[in-house]
XYZ file of C-alpha atoms in Angstrom:
550
model
C 129.401 122.400 142.760
C 130.026 126.266 143.303
C 131.480 126.407 139.867
C 128.859 124.721 138.030
C 126.314 126.982 139.893
C 128.313 129.617 138.644
C 128.314 129.484 134.320
C 124.679 127.974 135.455
C 123.759 131.701 136.412
C 125.912 133.189 134.211
C 123.848 130.772 131.402
C 120.805 131.943 132.073
C 121.656 135.663 132.375
C 122.753 135.602 128.957
C 120.804 133.514 127.896
C 117.914 134.919 125.262
C 114.099 135.140 125.236
C 112.083 132.401 126.006
C 108.806 132.551 123.772
C 105.594 130.422 124.720
C 103.516 129.633 121.990
C 99.044 128.915 122.869
C 98.512 128.780 119.117
C 96.624 126.494 116.924
C 98.807 123.716 115.374
C 98.328 124.293 111.965
C 99.075 127.877 111.834
C 102.281 128.146 110.179
C 102.663 132.187 110.784
C 102.825 132.003 114.725
C 105.505 128.764 114.845
C 107.411 131.573 112.693
C 106.720 134.522 114.782
C 108.124 132.399 117.828
C 111.358 131.465 115.943
C 112.105 134.933 114.707
C 111.023 136.365 118.290
C 113.909 133.897 119.811
C 116.475 134.637 116.549
C 116.436 138.209 116.921
C 116.184 138.586 120.432
C 118.554 136.291 121.425
C 120.927 138.561 123.368
C 117.210 139.491 125.713
C 116.809 137.838 129.090
C 112.703 137.591 129.630
C 109.950 135.630 128.808
C 107.089 136.486 125.673
C 104.316 134.580 126.036
C 102.260 134.445 121.993
C 98.407 133.428 122.395
C 94.991 133.632 120.747
C 92.627 136.319 121.760
C 88.634 135.487 119.922
C 87.874 138.469 120.956
C 89.993 140.892 118.729
C 89.226 141.963 115.042
C 91.211 140.297 112.255
C 94.971 141.667 112.125
C 94.585 143.500 115.215
C 96.821 142.714 117.495
C 97.704 143.167 121.819
C 101.023 143.805 123.750
C 100.083 143.100 127.407
C 102.457 143.165 130.299
C 101.569 140.020 132.609
C 101.373 139.975 136.655
C 103.944 137.459 136.007
C 106.496 139.241 134.003
C 106.078 138.267 131.115
C 104.840 139.632 128.037
C 101.964 138.537 125.833
C 101.303 139.348 122.347
C 97.536 138.482 121.518
C 96.210 138.101 117.900
C 92.773 136.441 116.994
C 95.091 134.201 115.149
C 98.509 133.763 113.460
C 98.263 136.557 111.552
C 97.498 139.085 113.786
C 100.493 136.863 116.324
C 102.329 137.713 113.763
C 101.803 141.609 112.580
C 101.878 142.349 116.460
C 104.941 140.634 117.178
C 106.656 142.524 114.183
C 105.115 145.712 115.403
C 106.311 145.064 118.727
C 109.919 144.860 117.106
C 109.681 147.079 114.865
C 108.631 150.316 118.367
C 109.950 149.022 121.035
C 113.344 147.152 119.491
C 114.060 149.343 117.195
C 113.712 146.171 113.980
C 113.059 147.192 110.932
C 113.082 145.415 107.496
C 113.395 148.232 104.593
C 113.566 145.613 101.865
C 114.181 141.793 101.103
C 117.721 141.658 101.922
C 117.696 144.373 104.229
C 116.453 143.727 107.780
C 118.409 146.184 110.288
C 118.711 145.302 114.403
C 119.997 147.052 116.527
C 122.255 145.717 119.160
C 120.363 144.708 122.199
C 123.052 143.525 124.691
C 122.306 144.847 128.121
C 118.059 145.620 126.333
C 115.438 144.211 127.992
C 111.506 143.391 127.192
C 109.569 146.796 128.118
C 107.261 146.487 131.452
C 103.562 148.490 131.700
C 102.671 147.434 128.290
C 99.363 147.154 127.148
C 98.298 148.608 123.678
C 96.304 147.705 120.816
C 97.226 148.059 117.240
C 95.279 147.528 113.860
C 96.369 148.604 110.273
C 94.522 151.202 109.321
C 93.121 149.248 105.800
C 92.076 146.231 105.913
C 93.743 145.579 102.251
C 97.015 147.106 101.683
C 98.866 145.687 97.974
C 101.348 147.765 95.823
C 100.871 145.426 92.971
C 104.143 145.383 90.592
C 103.711 143.112 87.302
C 105.667 139.781 88.092
C 106.528 139.092 91.918
C 110.533 139.810 92.817
C 110.212 139.938 96.076
C 110.388 137.498 99.021
C 106.632 136.601 101.234
C 108.634 136.968 104.104
C 109.733 140.387 103.557
C 105.666 140.987 102.568
C 104.471 139.238 105.874
C 107.164 141.151 108.274
C 105.540 144.717 106.820
C 101.825 143.266 106.645
C 100.924 143.401 102.833
C 97.878 141.773 102.301
C 99.184 140.240 99.244
C 101.809 137.642 98.108
C 102.468 137.153 101.960
C 104.168 134.271 103.260
C 101.789 131.327 104.936
C 99.048 133.023 103.223
C 98.233 135.688 105.447
C 96.388 138.267 104.392
C 93.308 139.068 102.295
C 92.186 137.042 99.985
C 90.431 137.124 96.930
C 88.183 134.889 95.828
C 87.745 133.103 92.158
C 87.187 133.651 89.334
C 89.842 136.763 89.660
C 89.767 140.017 91.879
C 89.159 142.370 89.139
C 86.742 142.443 85.840
C 84.945 139.289 86.260
C 81.878 140.135 84.220
C 83.252 138.198 80.991
C 83.916 134.998 83.134
C 80.263 135.225 84.663
C 79.118 135.875 81.112
C 80.505 133.060 79.750
C 79.373 131.026 82.329
C 75.639 132.698 82.087
C 75.429 132.367 77.958
C 76.202 129.184 78.628
C 73.461 127.949 80.956
C 70.304 131.084 79.228
C 71.625 131.415 75.982
C 67.981 133.720 75.612
C 69.493 136.554 77.753
C 71.574 137.309 74.746
C 71.665 138.322 71.097
C 68.840 140.708 71.333
C 70.040 143.622 74.204
C 71.681 146.361 72.313
C 74.490 147.798 74.358
C 75.933 151.866 74.354
C 77.626 151.093 70.580
C 73.970 149.687 69.681
C 75.592 146.683 69.181
C 74.528 143.169 70.868
C 75.222 143.069 74.397
C 77.662 140.311 74.748
C 78.127 141.586 78.651
C 75.654 140.838 81.517
C 72.329 142.505 81.809
C 72.709 144.045 85.458
C 68.448 144.869 86.242
C 67.556 140.913 84.622
C 66.235 138.930 87.910
C 67.151 135.532 86.218
C 71.183 137.301 85.533
C 71.453 138.973 89.537
C 70.128 135.107 90.714
C 72.388 133.245 88.626
C 75.844 135.077 89.048
C 74.504 134.805 92.990
C 74.653 130.818 92.696
C 77.346 131.086 90.001
C 79.240 133.388 92.948
C 78.361 130.695 95.833
C 79.577 128.101 93.873
C 82.852 129.696 93.653
C 83.153 130.439 97.584
C 82.557 126.805 98.545
C 84.889 125.486 95.734
C 87.523 127.977 97.606
C 86.667 127.254 101.133
C 87.482 123.357 100.106
C 90.520 123.986 98.758
C 91.806 125.420 102.237
C 90.474 123.158 103.812
C 92.859 122.114 107.495
C 94.263 125.834 106.173
C 94.282 128.758 109.126
C 90.859 131.265 108.332
C 93.417 133.718 107.257
C 93.910 131.934 103.930
C 89.999 131.271 103.109
C 89.011 134.324 100.801
C 86.369 136.483 101.427
C 86.140 139.219 98.866
C 84.209 137.958 96.056
C 84.381 140.578 92.558
C 81.727 141.381 90.417
C 83.054 144.382 88.315
C 82.745 145.608 84.059
C 85.120 144.306 81.712
C 88.065 146.765 81.560
C 88.689 149.905 79.211
C 86.050 152.180 78.152
C 81.881 153.110 77.782
C 80.648 151.197 75.152
C 80.276 147.056 75.344
C 77.581 147.737 78.995
C 74.085 147.068 78.504
C 71.416 149.805 77.228
C 68.396 147.656 77.592
C 64.985 150.152 78.318
C 65.357 148.430 82.269
C 69.190 149.638 82.390
C 68.844 152.664 80.090
C 65.844 154.441 83.119
C 68.292 152.864 85.799
C 71.411 154.756 84.256
C 69.352 157.980 83.928
C 67.757 157.997 86.908
C 70.875 157.988 88.497
C 72.915 160.079 86.308
C 75.594 157.645 85.354
C 76.090 154.280 84.584
C 76.835 153.788 88.264
C 73.082 153.357 88.991
C 72.491 150.120 87.441
C 76.103 149.009 88.234
C 75.376 149.498 92.124
C 71.618 147.897 92.196
C 73.156 144.988 90.298
C 76.022 144.160 92.735
C 73.895 144.722 95.239
C 71.024 142.436 94.957
C 73.215 139.746 94.140
C 75.442 140.188 97.289
C 71.991 140.471 99.413
C 72.054 136.736 97.532
C 75.459 135.628 98.575
C 74.737 136.972 102.359
C 71.882 134.449 102.620
C 74.527 131.739 102.610
C 78.342 133.044 102.938
C 77.593 136.063 105.682
C 80.995 136.175 106.016
C 81.566 137.539 102.465
C 81.760 140.677 100.526
C 81.635 141.821 97.976
C 83.258 143.905 95.111
C 82.223 145.954 92.429
C 84.009 149.687 90.954
C 83.727 153.191 90.123
C 85.960 153.258 86.996
C 85.770 154.286 83.754
C 81.544 154.416 82.522
C 80.880 153.328 85.957
C 83.424 156.176 87.805
C 80.516 159.018 88.610
C 78.618 158.656 91.567
C 75.036 158.802 91.314
C 72.795 161.725 91.602
C 70.243 159.782 93.471
C 69.070 158.470 96.335
C 70.867 154.404 96.092
C 73.403 153.257 98.020
C 75.023 149.691 97.977
C 74.410 146.962 100.167
C 76.312 146.893 103.476
C 78.640 143.762 102.358
C 79.259 145.308 98.671
C 82.614 147.331 98.373
C 82.613 149.807 95.650
C 86.157 150.150 94.564
C 86.902 153.632 93.839
C 89.516 153.866 90.334
C 90.976 157.543 89.824
C 94.236 158.679 91.005
C 97.178 159.286 89.092
C 100.713 159.420 89.300
C 101.182 163.135 88.558
C 97.462 164.140 89.784
C 96.623 162.247 92.973
C 93.817 161.591 94.977
C 93.362 164.582 97.306
C 90.977 166.772 99.051
C 89.795 169.411 96.590
C 91.062 167.524 93.841
C 87.814 166.818 91.231
C 88.477 163.232 92.254
C 88.875 163.340 96.102
C 84.991 165.487 95.369
C 83.605 162.382 93.787
C 85.452 160.283 96.186
C 83.701 162.330 99.162
C 80.526 161.656 97.004
C 80.803 158.096 96.792
C 81.303 157.902 100.674
C 77.594 158.627 100.803
C 76.587 155.929 98.441
C 78.935 153.260 99.771
C 79.868 151.975 103.665
C 82.825 149.837 102.393
C 84.613 151.604 99.392
C 87.965 150.777 98.746
C 91.049 152.725 96.383
C 92.812 151.644 92.946
C 95.768 154.231 92.260
C 97.897 153.892 89.316
C 101.331 154.754 90.572
C 103.533 154.839 86.652
C 102.654 156.491 84.056
C 100.405 154.322 81.242
C 101.531 156.582 78.389
C 104.947 158.686 76.729
C 107.712 157.900 78.759
C 107.513 155.970 81.333
C 111.372 156.435 83.288
C 112.061 158.163 85.679
C 108.402 158.947 86.843
C 107.771 158.441 90.428
C 104.896 159.251 93.074
C 106.572 161.406 95.171
C 105.972 160.866 98.680
C 104.417 164.080 100.026
C 101.156 163.091 97.436
C 101.604 159.120 98.405
C 101.175 160.564 102.671
C 97.990 163.046 102.092
C 96.697 160.517 99.338
C 96.252 157.553 101.870
C 95.343 160.240 104.985
C 92.649 161.414 102.420
C 91.698 157.748 101.781
C 92.149 156.534 105.728
C 90.377 159.928 106.820
C 87.196 159.111 104.466
C 86.732 155.340 105.456
C 88.681 153.802 103.020
C 89.245 150.124 103.959
C 91.298 148.660 100.960
C 93.793 150.418 99.068
C 95.693 149.177 95.883
C 98.796 150.601 94.140
C 99.493 149.424 90.464
C 102.777 149.638 89.894
C 104.895 147.564 87.555
C 108.038 147.926 86.416
C 109.143 150.214 89.716
C 113.144 148.628 89.629
C 113.193 150.335 86.421
C 112.238 153.855 88.475
C 113.823 155.409 91.459
C 113.638 153.959 94.798
C 111.446 151.382 94.513
C 112.016 149.737 97.231
C 111.962 153.097 99.428
C 108.399 153.732 98.028
C 107.182 150.241 98.614
C 108.266 150.320 102.357
C 106.468 153.563 102.904
C 103.065 152.622 101.351
C 103.559 150.369 103.474
C 103.662 151.863 106.873
C 101.312 154.375 105.741
C 98.563 152.194 104.682
C 99.211 150.861 108.360
C 99.339 153.794 110.327
C 98.674 157.425 107.747
C 98.946 159.370 110.743
C 103.355 158.687 111.058
C 105.760 161.785 109.669
C 106.257 160.666 106.030
C 109.649 162.171 105.675
C 110.641 161.204 108.794
C 109.637 156.982 108.494
C 111.778 157.894 104.830
C 114.644 159.237 106.652
C 115.630 156.152 107.923
C 115.551 154.033 104.904
C 117.908 156.581 102.948
C 121.322 154.983 105.382
C 120.256 152.050 105.266
C 119.287 151.502 102.121
C 122.366 153.481 100.897
C 125.451 150.282 102.160
C 122.526 147.415 100.893
C 121.939 146.001 98.210
C 119.096 148.039 97.318
C 120.641 151.826 96.901
C 117.776 154.602 98.369
C 119.701 157.423 97.482
C 122.780 158.524 95.310
C 124.007 162.039 96.206
C 124.771 164.743 94.321
C 128.389 164.954 94.004
C 128.175 161.105 93.071
C 125.678 162.012 90.199
C 127.599 164.760 89.074
C 131.007 162.561 88.791
C 128.818 160.386 86.223
C 127.122 163.180 84.179
C 128.781 163.447 81.100
C 127.909 167.353 81.264
C 130.029 170.685 81.736
C 127.853 171.885 84.438
C 125.296 169.825 87.008
C 123.354 171.705 89.125
C 120.978 168.624 91.275
C 120.276 170.709 94.943
C 117.855 173.363 94.200
C 115.322 170.177 93.161
C 115.985 167.914 95.858
C 112.978 167.743 98.389
C 115.952 166.612 100.955
C 119.519 166.812 100.734
C 120.468 163.402 98.559
C 117.127 162.275 98.232
C 115.836 162.646 94.713
C 112.455 160.945 95.495
C 110.367 163.912 95.573
C 111.653 164.723 91.609
C 109.143 164.251 88.796
C 111.963 164.802 85.722
C 115.662 164.657 87.126
C 117.142 165.435 83.967
C 114.815 168.648 84.185
C 118.522 169.181 86.593
C 120.973 168.876 83.672
C 121.821 172.489 82.273
C 124.526 174.056 80.531
C 125.978 170.559 78.424
C 128.262 171.206 75.418
C 126.030 171.102 71.923
C 122.451 170.795 74.015
C 123.198 167.171 74.546
C 124.431 164.999 76.764
C 124.817 161.532 78.049
C 123.635 161.341 81.947
C 123.640 158.175 84.197
C 122.325 157.617 87.667
C 123.157 154.802 89.427
C 120.520 151.982 91.929
C 121.545 149.286 93.290
C 118.406 146.861 93.186
C 118.454 143.080 94.029
C 118.447 141.189 90.973
C 117.329 143.399 87.756
C 116.217 139.585 86.493
C 115.485 138.820 89.146
C 118.102 135.734 90.808
C 116.092 133.932 93.484
C 118.662 131.804 95.682
C 117.742 129.223 98.161
C 114.956 129.583 100.329
C 113.424 132.631 97.693
C 116.063 135.200 99.216
C 118.437 137.191 96.548
C 121.398 136.959 95.051
C 123.968 138.961 94.830
C 122.418 142.782 94.199
C 123.463 144.148 91.204
C 124.013 147.745 90.042
C 121.729 149.487 87.557
C 122.457 152.358 85.807
C 119.024 154.138 84.131
C 119.348 157.141 81.511
C 116.293 159.619 81.207
C 115.009 161.214 78.035
C 113.622 164.689 78.125
C 109.321 164.311 78.433
C 108.430 163.409 74.818
C 111.422 163.455 73.065
C 111.437 159.553 73.013
C 115.000 158.630 74.396
C 116.201 155.798 72.674
C 116.820 152.635 75.592
C 119.782 150.134 74.360
C 122.418 148.078 76.785
C 125.294 149.221 77.827
C 127.039 145.983 77.729
C 126.078 142.365 77.419
C 124.030 141.464 80.917
C 121.584 144.288 80.295
C 122.381 145.535 83.498
C 123.377 149.535 82.236
C 121.858 151.343 79.981
C 122.013 154.692 78.122
C 119.731 157.400 76.476
C 120.977 160.143 74.469
C 119.354 163.381 76.027
C 117.556 166.773 75.257
C 118.099 168.807 78.606
C 115.810 171.492 79.492
C 115.300 173.833 82.200
C 113.528 173.004 84.991
C 110.019 173.465 84.537
C 107.786 174.341 87.758
C 104.672 174.028 85.959
C 105.163 170.054 84.723
C 101.278 169.668 84.439
C 101.439 171.077 81.368
C 103.643 168.967 79.754
C 102.497 165.991 81.240
C 98.585 165.622 80.291
C 99.035 163.201 77.701
C 100.450 160.661 80.339
C 97.753 160.186 82.835
C 96.511 157.637 80.720
C 95.812 153.656 80.832
C 93.447 151.314 82.442
C 92.551 148.885 85.185
């Protein structure tokens, strides 16, 4: 009998954490969080309670030690609870999820749940998205790092129908079918017959508001029975893509434009009028419009967007970040006086000229995010299609999510966590100079002066600028990055298959380097380079790369 008791005692001592979940039965995210805690803390004794707390804000979490020795992790709903669980594991247990196939869990044997905890947290931005085009990573990684888009279980902040941007075309089509008399006489900025909406017309405003309410109600019906964080709360009402030409220039719109100094005037008045009508039926909804292209300049008069309008400012480039003191930074500061809610659309890649291997420097990523957060921006969207074709894609994505959650953290320290882990995983975060030198077909290669830190090339604009003293002033240069399936091979359960080594060549800016597969499976690429000396004044040579559109 004593032996049995001893065995039972030993089992209790080595048993992992017990998780009690007091959450809604239909909240799969909270159920997953409970299982994840048990899996990761399998060698840690103690008791954790997951609990819904209605007083908390959306996405907010609380970690609090209770009087009976348990740790209580609370959230307004399952999303807040998952965020609390992941934050607890990161901050207190040292767990990291650097990439979809890279989970770092320290040896937790002998570790105990911290006592006397009482802390709350919430991401600095309500919406955080890195848009990569065709998706290549699973929603679990996005969920654990608190990304607002494409996260598992629908955790996030959702944009409703008919789309998350450039919805004028959809509303114009519906309006023309119902009110053809509103089309055919008005002129646009090009002097042609306008085919887009008239933002000054009262019939148009009421029709669009009604149409938006129909979308809101249809989307809510589709989400019936799901947690409330699955229901869209943002509805876009923004101009069609492209430059000035299609906007209505009837007498009323032209007058509103003159009064405001730019077309942002009639646009803000339009979005605000629609938003006020929508609020009467759906007070939970925010209407989004753009400060982009011909609406980018802030109004010069005293027009202010309605409280439930979010103005999305689109003016940040990979070589020209949105920071204090820059022309685009000054415009954003002006916009913050005309909109109580505003968001950011930042371009993290080039759109003309050479795409590879340009990346947004991490110091500028941090400066931009801090500046926008400091002004009160609530949404941050980074457009970065084809990120795996450039360097340090996963490190940048992870760092983006960490900084949009907490802009105050040290980006250098955060990045230094990533390099050692990714260097041995299937997503390579850095390559040391010695290895690169071996791959370079050059007489002499010196990379060290271009590094932000030893072994790191993440902050280099043009890696080929480091190639020097090559024979015949031409060389074939390669650097390697291991990524999880360049042509994504999603395995069982949505996880990646084995990583592949991808080798990228790089061409001098403007040289128009030709890219071709170096073997049959298209994993290796090569390019003839025209090496140049490193130029600290790269901005003079890259001005033509800053184009593009939303």
